[in-house]
Coordinates of C-alpha atoms in Angstrom, one line a residue:
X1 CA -81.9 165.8 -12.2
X2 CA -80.7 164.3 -15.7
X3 CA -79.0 166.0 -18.5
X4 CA -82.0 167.5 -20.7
X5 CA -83.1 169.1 -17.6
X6 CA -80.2 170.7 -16.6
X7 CA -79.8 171.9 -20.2
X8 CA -83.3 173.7 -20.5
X9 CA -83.1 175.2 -17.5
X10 CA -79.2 176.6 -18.4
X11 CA -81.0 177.5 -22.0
X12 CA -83.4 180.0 -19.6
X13 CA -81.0 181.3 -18.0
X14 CA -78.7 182.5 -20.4
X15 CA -81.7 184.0 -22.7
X16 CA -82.4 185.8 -19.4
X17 CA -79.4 187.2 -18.8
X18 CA -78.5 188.0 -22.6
X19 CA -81.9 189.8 -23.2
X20 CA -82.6 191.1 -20.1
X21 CA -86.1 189.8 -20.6
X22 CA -87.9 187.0 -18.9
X23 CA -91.9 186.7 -18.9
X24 CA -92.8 183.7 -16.2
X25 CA -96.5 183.6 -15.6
X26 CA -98.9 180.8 -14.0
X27 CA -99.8 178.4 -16.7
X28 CA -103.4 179.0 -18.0
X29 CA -105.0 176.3 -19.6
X30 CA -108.1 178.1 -21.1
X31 CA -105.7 180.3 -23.0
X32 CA -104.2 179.7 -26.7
X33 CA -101.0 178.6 -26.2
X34 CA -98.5 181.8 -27.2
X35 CA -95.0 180.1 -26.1
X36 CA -93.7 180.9 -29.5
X37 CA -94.7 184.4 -30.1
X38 CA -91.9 186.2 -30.0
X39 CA -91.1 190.1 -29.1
X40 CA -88.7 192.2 -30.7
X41 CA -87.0 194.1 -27.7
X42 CA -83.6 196.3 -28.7
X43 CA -80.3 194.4 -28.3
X44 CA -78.6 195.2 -25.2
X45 CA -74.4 195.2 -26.7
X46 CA -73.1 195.5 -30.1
X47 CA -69.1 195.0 -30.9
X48 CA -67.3 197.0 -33.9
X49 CA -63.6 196.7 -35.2
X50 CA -62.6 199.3 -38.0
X51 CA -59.1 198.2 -39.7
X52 CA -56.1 200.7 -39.9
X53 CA -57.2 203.0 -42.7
X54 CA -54.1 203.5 -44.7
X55 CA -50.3 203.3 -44.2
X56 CA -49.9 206.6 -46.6
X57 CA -48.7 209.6 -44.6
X58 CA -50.7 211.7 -47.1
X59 CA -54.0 210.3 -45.4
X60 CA -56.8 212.5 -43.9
X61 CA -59.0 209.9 -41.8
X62 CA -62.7 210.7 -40.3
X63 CA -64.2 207.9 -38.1
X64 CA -67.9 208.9 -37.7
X65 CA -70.0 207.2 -34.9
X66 CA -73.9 206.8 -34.8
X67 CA -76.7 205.2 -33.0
X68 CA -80.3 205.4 -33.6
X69 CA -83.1 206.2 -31.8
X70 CA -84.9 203.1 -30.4
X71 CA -87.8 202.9 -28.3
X72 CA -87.7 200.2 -25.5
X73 CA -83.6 201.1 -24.6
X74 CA -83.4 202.3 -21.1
X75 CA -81.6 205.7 -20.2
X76 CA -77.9 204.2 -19.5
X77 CA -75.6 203.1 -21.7
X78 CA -71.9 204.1 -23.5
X79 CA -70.6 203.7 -27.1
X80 CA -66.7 203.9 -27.1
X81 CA -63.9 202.6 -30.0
X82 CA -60.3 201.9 -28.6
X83 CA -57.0 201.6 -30.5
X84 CA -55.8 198.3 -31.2
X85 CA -52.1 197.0 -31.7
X86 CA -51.1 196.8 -35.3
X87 CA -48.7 193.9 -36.0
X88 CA -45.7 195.2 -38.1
X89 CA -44.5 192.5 -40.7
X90 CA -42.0 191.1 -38.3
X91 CA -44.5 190.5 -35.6
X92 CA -43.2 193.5 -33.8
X93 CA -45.7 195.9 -32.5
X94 CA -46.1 198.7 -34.7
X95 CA -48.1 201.0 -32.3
X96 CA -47.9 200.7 -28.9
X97 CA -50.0 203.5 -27.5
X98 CA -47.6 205.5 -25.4
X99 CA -49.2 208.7 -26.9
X100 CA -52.7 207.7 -26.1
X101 CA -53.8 207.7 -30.2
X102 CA -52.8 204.1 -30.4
X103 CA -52.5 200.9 -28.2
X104 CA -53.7 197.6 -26.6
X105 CA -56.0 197.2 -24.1
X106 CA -54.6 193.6 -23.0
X107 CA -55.1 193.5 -19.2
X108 CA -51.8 191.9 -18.5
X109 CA -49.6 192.6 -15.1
X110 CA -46.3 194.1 -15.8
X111 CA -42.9 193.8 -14.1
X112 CA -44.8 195.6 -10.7
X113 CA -47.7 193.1 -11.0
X114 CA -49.8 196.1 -11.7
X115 CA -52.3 195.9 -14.3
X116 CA -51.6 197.3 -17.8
X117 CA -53.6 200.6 -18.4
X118 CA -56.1 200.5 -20.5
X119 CA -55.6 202.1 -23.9
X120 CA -57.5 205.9 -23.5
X121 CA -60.9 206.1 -25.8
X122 CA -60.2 207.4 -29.1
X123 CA -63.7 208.4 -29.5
X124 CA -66.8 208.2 -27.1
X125 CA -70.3 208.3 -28.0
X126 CA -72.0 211.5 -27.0
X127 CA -76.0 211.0 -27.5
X128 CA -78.2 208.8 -29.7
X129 CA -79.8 210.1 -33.1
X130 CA -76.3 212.7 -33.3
X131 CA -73.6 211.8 -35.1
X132 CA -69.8 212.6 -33.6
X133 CA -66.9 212.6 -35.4
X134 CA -63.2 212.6 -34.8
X135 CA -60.5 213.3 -37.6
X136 CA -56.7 212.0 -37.8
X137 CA -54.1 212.5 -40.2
X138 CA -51.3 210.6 -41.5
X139 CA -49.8 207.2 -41.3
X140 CA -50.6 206.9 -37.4
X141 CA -54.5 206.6 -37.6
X142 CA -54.9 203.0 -35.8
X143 CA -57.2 200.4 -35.8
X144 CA -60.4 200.6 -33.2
X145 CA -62.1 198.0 -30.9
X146 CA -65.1 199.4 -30.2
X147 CA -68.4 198.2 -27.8
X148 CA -71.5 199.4 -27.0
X149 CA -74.4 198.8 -24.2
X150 CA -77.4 200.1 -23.3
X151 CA -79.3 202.7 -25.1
X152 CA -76.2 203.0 -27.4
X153 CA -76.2 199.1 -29.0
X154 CA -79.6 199.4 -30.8
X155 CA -78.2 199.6 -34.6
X156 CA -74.7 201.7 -33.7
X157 CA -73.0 202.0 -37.2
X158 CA -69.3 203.7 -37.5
X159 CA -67.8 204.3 -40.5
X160 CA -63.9 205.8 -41.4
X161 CA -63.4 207.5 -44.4
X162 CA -60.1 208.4 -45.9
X163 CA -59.1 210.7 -48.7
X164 CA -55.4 210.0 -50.0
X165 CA -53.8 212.8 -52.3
X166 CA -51.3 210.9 -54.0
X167 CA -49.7 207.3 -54.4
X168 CA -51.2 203.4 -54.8
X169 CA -54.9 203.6 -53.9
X170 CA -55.1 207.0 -53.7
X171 CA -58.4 208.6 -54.0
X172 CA -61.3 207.8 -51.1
X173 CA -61.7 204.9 -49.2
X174 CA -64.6 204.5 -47.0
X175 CA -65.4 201.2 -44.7
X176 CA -67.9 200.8 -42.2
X177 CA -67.0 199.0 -39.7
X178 CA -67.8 195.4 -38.9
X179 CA -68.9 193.4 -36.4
X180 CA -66.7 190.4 -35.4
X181 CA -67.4 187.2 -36.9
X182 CA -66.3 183.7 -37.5
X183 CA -66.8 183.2 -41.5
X184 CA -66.0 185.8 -44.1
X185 CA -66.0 185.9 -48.2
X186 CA -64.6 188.3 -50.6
X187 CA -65.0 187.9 -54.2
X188 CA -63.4 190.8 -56.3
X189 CA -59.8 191.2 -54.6
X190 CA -56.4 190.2 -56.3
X191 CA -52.8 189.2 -56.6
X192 CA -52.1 190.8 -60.0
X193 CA -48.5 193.0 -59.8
X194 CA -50.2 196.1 -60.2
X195 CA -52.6 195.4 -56.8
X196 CA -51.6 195.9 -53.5
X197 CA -54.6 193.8 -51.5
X198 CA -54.5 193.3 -47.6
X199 CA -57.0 191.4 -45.9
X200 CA -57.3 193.1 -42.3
X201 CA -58.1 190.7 -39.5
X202 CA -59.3 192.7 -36.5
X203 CA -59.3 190.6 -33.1
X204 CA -61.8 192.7 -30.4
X205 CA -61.0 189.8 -27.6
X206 CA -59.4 189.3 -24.5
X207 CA -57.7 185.9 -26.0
X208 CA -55.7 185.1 -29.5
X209 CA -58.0 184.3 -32.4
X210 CA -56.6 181.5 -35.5
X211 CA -57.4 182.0 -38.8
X212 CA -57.4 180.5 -41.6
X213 CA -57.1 182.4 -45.7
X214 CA -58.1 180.6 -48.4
X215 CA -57.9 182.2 -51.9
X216 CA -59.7 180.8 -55.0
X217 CA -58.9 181.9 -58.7
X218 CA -60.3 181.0 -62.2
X219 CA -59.1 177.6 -62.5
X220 CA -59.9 176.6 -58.1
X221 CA -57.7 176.7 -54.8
X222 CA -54.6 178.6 -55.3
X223 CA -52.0 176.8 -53.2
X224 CA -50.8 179.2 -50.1
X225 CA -47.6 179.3 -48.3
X226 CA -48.9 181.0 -44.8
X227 CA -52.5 181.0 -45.1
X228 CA -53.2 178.8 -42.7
X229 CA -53.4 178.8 -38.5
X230 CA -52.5 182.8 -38.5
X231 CA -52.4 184.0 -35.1
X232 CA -53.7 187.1 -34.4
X233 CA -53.1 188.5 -31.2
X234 CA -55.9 189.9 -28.5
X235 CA -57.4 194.1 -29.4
X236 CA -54.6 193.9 -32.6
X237 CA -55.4 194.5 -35.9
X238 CA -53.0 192.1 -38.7
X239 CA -53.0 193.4 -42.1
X240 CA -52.3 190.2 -44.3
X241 CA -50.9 190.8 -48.0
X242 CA -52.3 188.4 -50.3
X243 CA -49.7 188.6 -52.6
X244 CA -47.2 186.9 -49.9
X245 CA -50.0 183.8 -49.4
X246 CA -49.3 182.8 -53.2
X247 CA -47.2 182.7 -56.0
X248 CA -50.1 183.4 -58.6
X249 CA -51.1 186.7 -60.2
X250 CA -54.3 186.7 -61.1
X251 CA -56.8 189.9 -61.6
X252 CA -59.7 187.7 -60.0
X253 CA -59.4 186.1 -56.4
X254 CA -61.8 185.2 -53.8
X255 CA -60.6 185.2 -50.7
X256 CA -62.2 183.2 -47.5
X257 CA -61.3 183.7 -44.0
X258 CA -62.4 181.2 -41.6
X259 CA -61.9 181.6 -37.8
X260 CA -61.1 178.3 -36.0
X261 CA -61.4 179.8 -32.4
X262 CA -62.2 183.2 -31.2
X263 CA -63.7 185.6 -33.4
X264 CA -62.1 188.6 -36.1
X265 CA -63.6 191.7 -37.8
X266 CA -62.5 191.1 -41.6
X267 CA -62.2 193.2 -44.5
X268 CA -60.6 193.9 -47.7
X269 CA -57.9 196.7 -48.2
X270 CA -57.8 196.9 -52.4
X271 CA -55.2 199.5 -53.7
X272 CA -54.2 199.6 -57.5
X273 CA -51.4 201.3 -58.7
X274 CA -53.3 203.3 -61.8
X275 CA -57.0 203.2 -60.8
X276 CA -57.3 204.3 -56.9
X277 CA -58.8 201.8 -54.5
X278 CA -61.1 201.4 -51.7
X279 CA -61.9 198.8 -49.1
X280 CA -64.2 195.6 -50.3
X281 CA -66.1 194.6 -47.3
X282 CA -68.0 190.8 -47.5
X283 CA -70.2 189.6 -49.3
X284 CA -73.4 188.5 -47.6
X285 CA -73.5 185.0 -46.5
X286 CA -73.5 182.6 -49.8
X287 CA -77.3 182.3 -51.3
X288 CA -79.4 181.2 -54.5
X289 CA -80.4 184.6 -55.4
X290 CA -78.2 188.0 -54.7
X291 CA -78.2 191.7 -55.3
X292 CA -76.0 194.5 -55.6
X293 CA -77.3 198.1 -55.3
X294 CA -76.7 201.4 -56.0
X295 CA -74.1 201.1 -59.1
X296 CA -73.1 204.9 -59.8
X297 CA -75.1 206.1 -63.3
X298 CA -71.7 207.5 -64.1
X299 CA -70.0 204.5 -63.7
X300 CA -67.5 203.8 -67.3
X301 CA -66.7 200.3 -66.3
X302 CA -68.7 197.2 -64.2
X303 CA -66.9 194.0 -63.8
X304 CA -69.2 191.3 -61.9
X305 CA -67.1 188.5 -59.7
X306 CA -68.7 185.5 -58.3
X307 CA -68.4 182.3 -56.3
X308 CA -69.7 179.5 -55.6
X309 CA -68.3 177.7 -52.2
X310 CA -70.2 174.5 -52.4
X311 CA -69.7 171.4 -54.6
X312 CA -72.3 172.1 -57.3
X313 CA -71.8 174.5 -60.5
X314 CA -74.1 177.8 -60.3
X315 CA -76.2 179.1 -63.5
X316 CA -77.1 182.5 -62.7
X317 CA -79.5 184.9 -64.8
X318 CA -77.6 188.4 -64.6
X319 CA -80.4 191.3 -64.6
X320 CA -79.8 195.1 -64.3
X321 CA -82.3 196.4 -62.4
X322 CA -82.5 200.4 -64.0
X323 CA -85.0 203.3 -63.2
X324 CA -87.3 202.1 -65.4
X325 CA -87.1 198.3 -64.3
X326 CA -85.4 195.1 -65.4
X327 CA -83.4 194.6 -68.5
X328 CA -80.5 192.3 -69.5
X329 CA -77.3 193.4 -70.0
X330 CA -76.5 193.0 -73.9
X331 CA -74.2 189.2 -74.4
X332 CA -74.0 188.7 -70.0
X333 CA -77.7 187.4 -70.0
X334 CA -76.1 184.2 -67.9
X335 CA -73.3 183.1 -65.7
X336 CA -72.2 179.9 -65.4
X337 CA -69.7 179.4 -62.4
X338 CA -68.2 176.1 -61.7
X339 CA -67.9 174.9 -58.6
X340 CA -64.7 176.5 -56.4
X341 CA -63.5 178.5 -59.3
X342 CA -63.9 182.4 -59.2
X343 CA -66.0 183.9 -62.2
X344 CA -65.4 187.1 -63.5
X345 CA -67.4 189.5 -66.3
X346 CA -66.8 192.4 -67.7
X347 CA -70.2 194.2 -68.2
X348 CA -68.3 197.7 -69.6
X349 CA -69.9 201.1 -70.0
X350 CA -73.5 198.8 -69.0
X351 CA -75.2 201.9 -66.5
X352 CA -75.4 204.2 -69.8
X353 CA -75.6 207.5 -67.6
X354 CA -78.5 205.8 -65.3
X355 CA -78.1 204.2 -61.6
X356 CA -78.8 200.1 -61.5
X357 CA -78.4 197.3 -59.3
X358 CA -77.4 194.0 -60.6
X359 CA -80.2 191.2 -59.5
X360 CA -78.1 187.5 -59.5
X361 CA -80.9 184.4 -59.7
X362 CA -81.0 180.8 -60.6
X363 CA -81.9 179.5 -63.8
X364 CA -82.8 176.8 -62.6
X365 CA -81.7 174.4 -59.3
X366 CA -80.8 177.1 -56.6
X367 CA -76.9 176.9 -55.7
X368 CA -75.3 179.7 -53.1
X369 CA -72.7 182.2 -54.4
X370 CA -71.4 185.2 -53.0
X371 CA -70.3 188.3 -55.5
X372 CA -69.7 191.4 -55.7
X373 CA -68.7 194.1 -58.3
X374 CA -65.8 196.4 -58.9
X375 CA -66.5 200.3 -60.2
X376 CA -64.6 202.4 -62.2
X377 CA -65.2 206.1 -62.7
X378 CA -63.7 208.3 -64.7
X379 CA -60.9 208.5 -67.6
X380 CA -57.2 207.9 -68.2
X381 CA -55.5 209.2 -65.1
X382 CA -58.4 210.5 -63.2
X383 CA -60.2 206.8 -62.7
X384 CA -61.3 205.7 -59.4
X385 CA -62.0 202.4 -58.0
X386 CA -64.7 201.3 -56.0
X387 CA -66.2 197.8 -54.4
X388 CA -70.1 196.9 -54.1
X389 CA -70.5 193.4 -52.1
X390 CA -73.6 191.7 -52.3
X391 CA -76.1 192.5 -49.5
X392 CA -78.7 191.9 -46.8
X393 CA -81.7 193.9 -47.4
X394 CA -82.6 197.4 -45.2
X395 CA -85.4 195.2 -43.4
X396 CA -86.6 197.1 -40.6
X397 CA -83.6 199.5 -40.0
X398 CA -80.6 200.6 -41.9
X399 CA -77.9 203.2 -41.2
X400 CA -75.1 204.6 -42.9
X401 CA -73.2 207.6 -41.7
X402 CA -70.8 210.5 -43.0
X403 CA -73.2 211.8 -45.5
X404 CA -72.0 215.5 -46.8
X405 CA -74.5 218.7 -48.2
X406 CA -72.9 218.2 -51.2
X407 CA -71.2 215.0 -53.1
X408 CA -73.6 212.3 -51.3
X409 CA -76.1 210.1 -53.6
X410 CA -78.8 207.2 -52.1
X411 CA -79.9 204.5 -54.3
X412 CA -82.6 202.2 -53.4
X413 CA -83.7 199.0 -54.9
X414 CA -86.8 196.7 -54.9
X415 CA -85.8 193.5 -56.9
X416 CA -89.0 191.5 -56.3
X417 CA -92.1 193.9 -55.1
X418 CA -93.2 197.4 -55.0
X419 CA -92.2 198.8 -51.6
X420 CA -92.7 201.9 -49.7
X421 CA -89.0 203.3 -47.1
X422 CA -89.4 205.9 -45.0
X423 CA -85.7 207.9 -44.9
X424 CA -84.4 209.8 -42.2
X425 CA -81.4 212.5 -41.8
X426 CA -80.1 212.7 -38.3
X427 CA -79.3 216.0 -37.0
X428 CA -75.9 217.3 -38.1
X429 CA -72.1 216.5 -36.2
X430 CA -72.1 220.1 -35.7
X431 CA -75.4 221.6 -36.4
X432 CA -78.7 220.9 -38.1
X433 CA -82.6 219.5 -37.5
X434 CA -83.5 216.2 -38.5
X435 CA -85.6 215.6 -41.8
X436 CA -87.8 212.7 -43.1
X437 CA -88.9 211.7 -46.4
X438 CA -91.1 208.9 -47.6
X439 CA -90.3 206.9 -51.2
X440 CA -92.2 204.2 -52.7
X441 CA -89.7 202.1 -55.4
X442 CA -91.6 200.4 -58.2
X443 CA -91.0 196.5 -58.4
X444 CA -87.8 195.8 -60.4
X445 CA -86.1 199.5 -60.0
X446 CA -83.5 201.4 -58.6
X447 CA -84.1 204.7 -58.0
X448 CA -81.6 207.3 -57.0
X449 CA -83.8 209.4 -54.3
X450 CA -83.4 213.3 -53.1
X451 CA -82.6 212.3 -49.9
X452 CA -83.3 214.5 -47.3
X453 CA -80.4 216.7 -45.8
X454 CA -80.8 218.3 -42.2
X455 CA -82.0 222.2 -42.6
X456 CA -78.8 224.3 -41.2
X457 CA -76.4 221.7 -41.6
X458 CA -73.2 222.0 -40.1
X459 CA -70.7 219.1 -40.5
X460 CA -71.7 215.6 -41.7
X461 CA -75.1 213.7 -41.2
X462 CA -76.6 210.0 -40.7
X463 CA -79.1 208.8 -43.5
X464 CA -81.2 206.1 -41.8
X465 CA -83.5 203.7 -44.6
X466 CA -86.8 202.1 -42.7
X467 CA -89.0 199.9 -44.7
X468 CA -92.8 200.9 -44.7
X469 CA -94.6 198.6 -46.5
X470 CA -94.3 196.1 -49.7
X471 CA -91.5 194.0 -50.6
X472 CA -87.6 193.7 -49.6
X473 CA -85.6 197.0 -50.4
X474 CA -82.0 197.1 -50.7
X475 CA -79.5 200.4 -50.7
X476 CA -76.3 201.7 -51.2
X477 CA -74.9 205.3 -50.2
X478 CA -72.0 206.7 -53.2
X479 CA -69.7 209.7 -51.5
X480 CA -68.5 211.6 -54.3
X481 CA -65.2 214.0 -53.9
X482 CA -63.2 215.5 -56.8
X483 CA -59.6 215.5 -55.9
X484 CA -57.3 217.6 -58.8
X485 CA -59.4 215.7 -61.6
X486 CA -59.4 212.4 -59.3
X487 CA -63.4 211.2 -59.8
X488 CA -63.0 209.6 -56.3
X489 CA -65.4 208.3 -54.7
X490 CA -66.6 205.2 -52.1
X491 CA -69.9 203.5 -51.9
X492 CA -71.3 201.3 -48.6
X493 CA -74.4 199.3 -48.5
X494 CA -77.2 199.6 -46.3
X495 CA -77.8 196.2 -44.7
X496 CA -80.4 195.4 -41.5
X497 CA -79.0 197.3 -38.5
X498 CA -80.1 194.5 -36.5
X499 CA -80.7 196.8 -33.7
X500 CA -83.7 194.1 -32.2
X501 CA -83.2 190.5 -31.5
X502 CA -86.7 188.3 -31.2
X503 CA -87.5 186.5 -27.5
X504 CA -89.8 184.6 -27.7
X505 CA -92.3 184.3 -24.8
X506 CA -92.2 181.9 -21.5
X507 CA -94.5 180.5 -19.7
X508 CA -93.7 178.7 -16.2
X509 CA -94.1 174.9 -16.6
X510 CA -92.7 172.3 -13.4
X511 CA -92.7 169.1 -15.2
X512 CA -89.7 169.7 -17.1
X513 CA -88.1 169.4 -13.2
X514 CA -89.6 166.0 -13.2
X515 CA -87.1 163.2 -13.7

């Protein structure tokens, strides 16, 4: 048997075993050929990693878990999130789980040759379509692995969300968390003095993961001391200051992290001395054309940053995409970003008491970028930061949890076509029947919706976005939470769940066992 034989039938196999799904009939000739149709069945696993929320002893953490309804899952099936390890600075463990909050889940033998126990479940999915949620205070809230199977993996979404009272960052900081990956880019972080920035790198695995930072300012690569080959150890989470990878201070940084084996969940940890912080997750993967929804109408200052990765300069046409449709913001009509140099704009007081999304395409030749912009709220002492990352559209399913009865906005935006969502509230944590409302969003808008709340609500609910109809909708949730003349606040995006994977169709054919 040679090599491409052996390869297809491996290639079978494995999209058998991955998808649980495997259609071999007799071949019929008379029939069209359907080999490449494909079916969209429910994924079968999904893997999470949620960073350690804050270091501040004056933190008040809620992790809020939440899986979908799908049809096609089967009746089995858990969702659970573990501690992980957090490296100290010194490489030292910081947490090591004794009191069953915090800990590795490593597998190793001890002294006795026994196993090492297995780090207890911080919080275990009860039910689809009901959110649970699980509270923690102080500077001990970990880091969490989490997985799911079964009826649980279809488009299971967990997001922590921490209000600090006082200190660098404080204000609310909300992240949902991410699945692991190999490739990550941040536009909008910093090394300036008054920024405390730490890129979290979240291993989920069994085996050590390398990574690699990269950081790029106005004028290119800033040269790092450490960036490179960082270790990170199995289940640990390593919070990496960017201020220790350079010797530059600059207001504008994109940062990369590339994996070179295993896999990490990364994120962004942005704390300012004066104006709050939050967590800046990635930006979607780098493309011609971007957008970035659900800018708060209240917003008193808008700075777009941008990238482009590749060898070629970028020439981007900057729209604002407002209730009433596109306009241009007044002197930003363009951005011109050459190539492996961050851009940065200040587009001000630009919402003028409306909600917007900022729609990034080519002038002309189509070169990828990734962005993202950086919010501010409020005045003098009481301003807030938040971070809005370029995104994927809702497509079929979007999710976003830990939505309150009061203090919670959706925006939804339809850059190129008229489209028609259908939005769901899930039941509530505590208490509460699930609602659904239907909105169509005129080409070129941004609408913020009434979204619909669960009637007898008790605790906090999920807000699920499913496109109808039309063209390519994308959203953005905004928490808001006065905190003694604080505006804080957080906002997370509502990309594809991608709660289905497409298999395509088989059909039995012997001669590819013919030598």
């Amino acid at each position: 048997m040679n090599r491409t034989t052996l390869s297809l039938i491996a290639g079978a196999t494995a999209l058998a075993a991955v998808t649980g799904f495997a259609a071999v009939t007799s071949p019929d000739t008379s029939a069209p050929d359907t080999t490449a149709t494909a079916a969209e069945l429910p994924v079968e696993r999904t893997s999470l990693t949620c960073p350690t929320p804050s270091v501040s002893d004056l933190a008040e953490t809620t992790y809020t878990s939440f899986t979908p309804v799908t049809k096609g899952t089967g009746s089995d099936g858990k969702a659970e999130l573990r501690p992980a390890v957090t490296e100290s600075a010194d490489g030292e463990d910081a947490k090591d789980g004794k009191d069953g909050k915090t800990g590795k889940a490593s597998g190793k033998g001890d002294k006795d040759g026994e196993g090492e126990k297995e780090a207890k479940a911080f919080l275990t999915a009860k039910e689809p379509g009901k959110p649970l949620a699980e509270d923690v205070s102080g500077s001990d809230s970990p880091a969490l692995v989490g997985t799911a199977d079964g009826k649980f993996a279809p488009g299971w979404t967990v997001q922590q969300t921490t209000e600090v009272a006082a200190g660098t960052g404080r204000g609310l900081l909300g992240a949902a968390c991410t699945a692991p990956d190999t490739d990550f880019w941040f536009p909008g972080a910093s090394t300036a003095a008054d920024r405390t920035d730490y890129v979290h790198l979240v291993n989920p695995d069994d085996s050590a993961a390398v990574v690699d930072i990269e950081l790029y300012g106005r004028d290119g690569a800033l040269e790092t001391t450490t960036g490179e080959g960082i270790t990170v150890a199995p289940h640990s989470d390593d919070p990496v200051l960017l201020s220790t990878l350079t010797t530059e201070k600059l207001d504008n940084v994109t940062v990369h992290v590339s994996v070179r084996s295993g896999r990490v969940g990364a994120s962004v940890q942005a704390l300012d001395d004066k104006l709050g912080g939050d967590w800046l997750g990635a930006s979607v993967d780098p493309a011609g054309s971007l957008v970035i929804p659900g800018i708060p109408k209240d917003a008193t200052a808008v700075r777009l940053i941008a990238f482009a990765p590749g060898d070629a300069d970028a020439d981007l046409k900057v729209r604002l995409a407002s209730p009433t449709g596109q306009i241009t913001p007044a002197g930003n009509e363009t951005l011109h970003l050459k190539a492996g140099m961050t851009g940065a704009v200040d587009l001000g007081d630009v919402m003028r008491g409306e909600p917007g999304s900022l729609v990034l395409t080519p002038t002309g030749r189509s070169v990828p970028v990734v962005a993202a912009v950086r919010v501010v709220r409020g005045k003098g002492a009481g301003q807030e930061t938040a971070f809005i990352p370029a995104t994927r559209p809702v497509g079929t399913r979007a999710t976003v949890v830990d939505n309150r009865a009061k203090g919670t906005t959706l925006s939804l935006t339809a850059p190129f076509g008229a489209a028609e969502v259908k939005v769901t509230a899930s039941a509530g944590s505590e208490r509460g029947t699930p609602a659904t409302k239907s909105f169509t969003i005129k080409a070129g808008t941004t609408q913020q919706v009434e979204a619909p709340v669960p009637s007898g609500l008790k605790g906090t609910y999920t807000l699920t976005v499913e496109s109808v109809s039309g063209g390519e909708v994308h959203g953005a949730r905004t928490i808001t939470d006065a905190q003694d003349g604080v505006s804080a606040f957080t906002v997370q995006t509502l990309p594809d769940d991608r709660g289905t994977v497409a298999v395509p169709k088989a059909d039995q054919d012997l001669s590819v066992l013919q030598q």
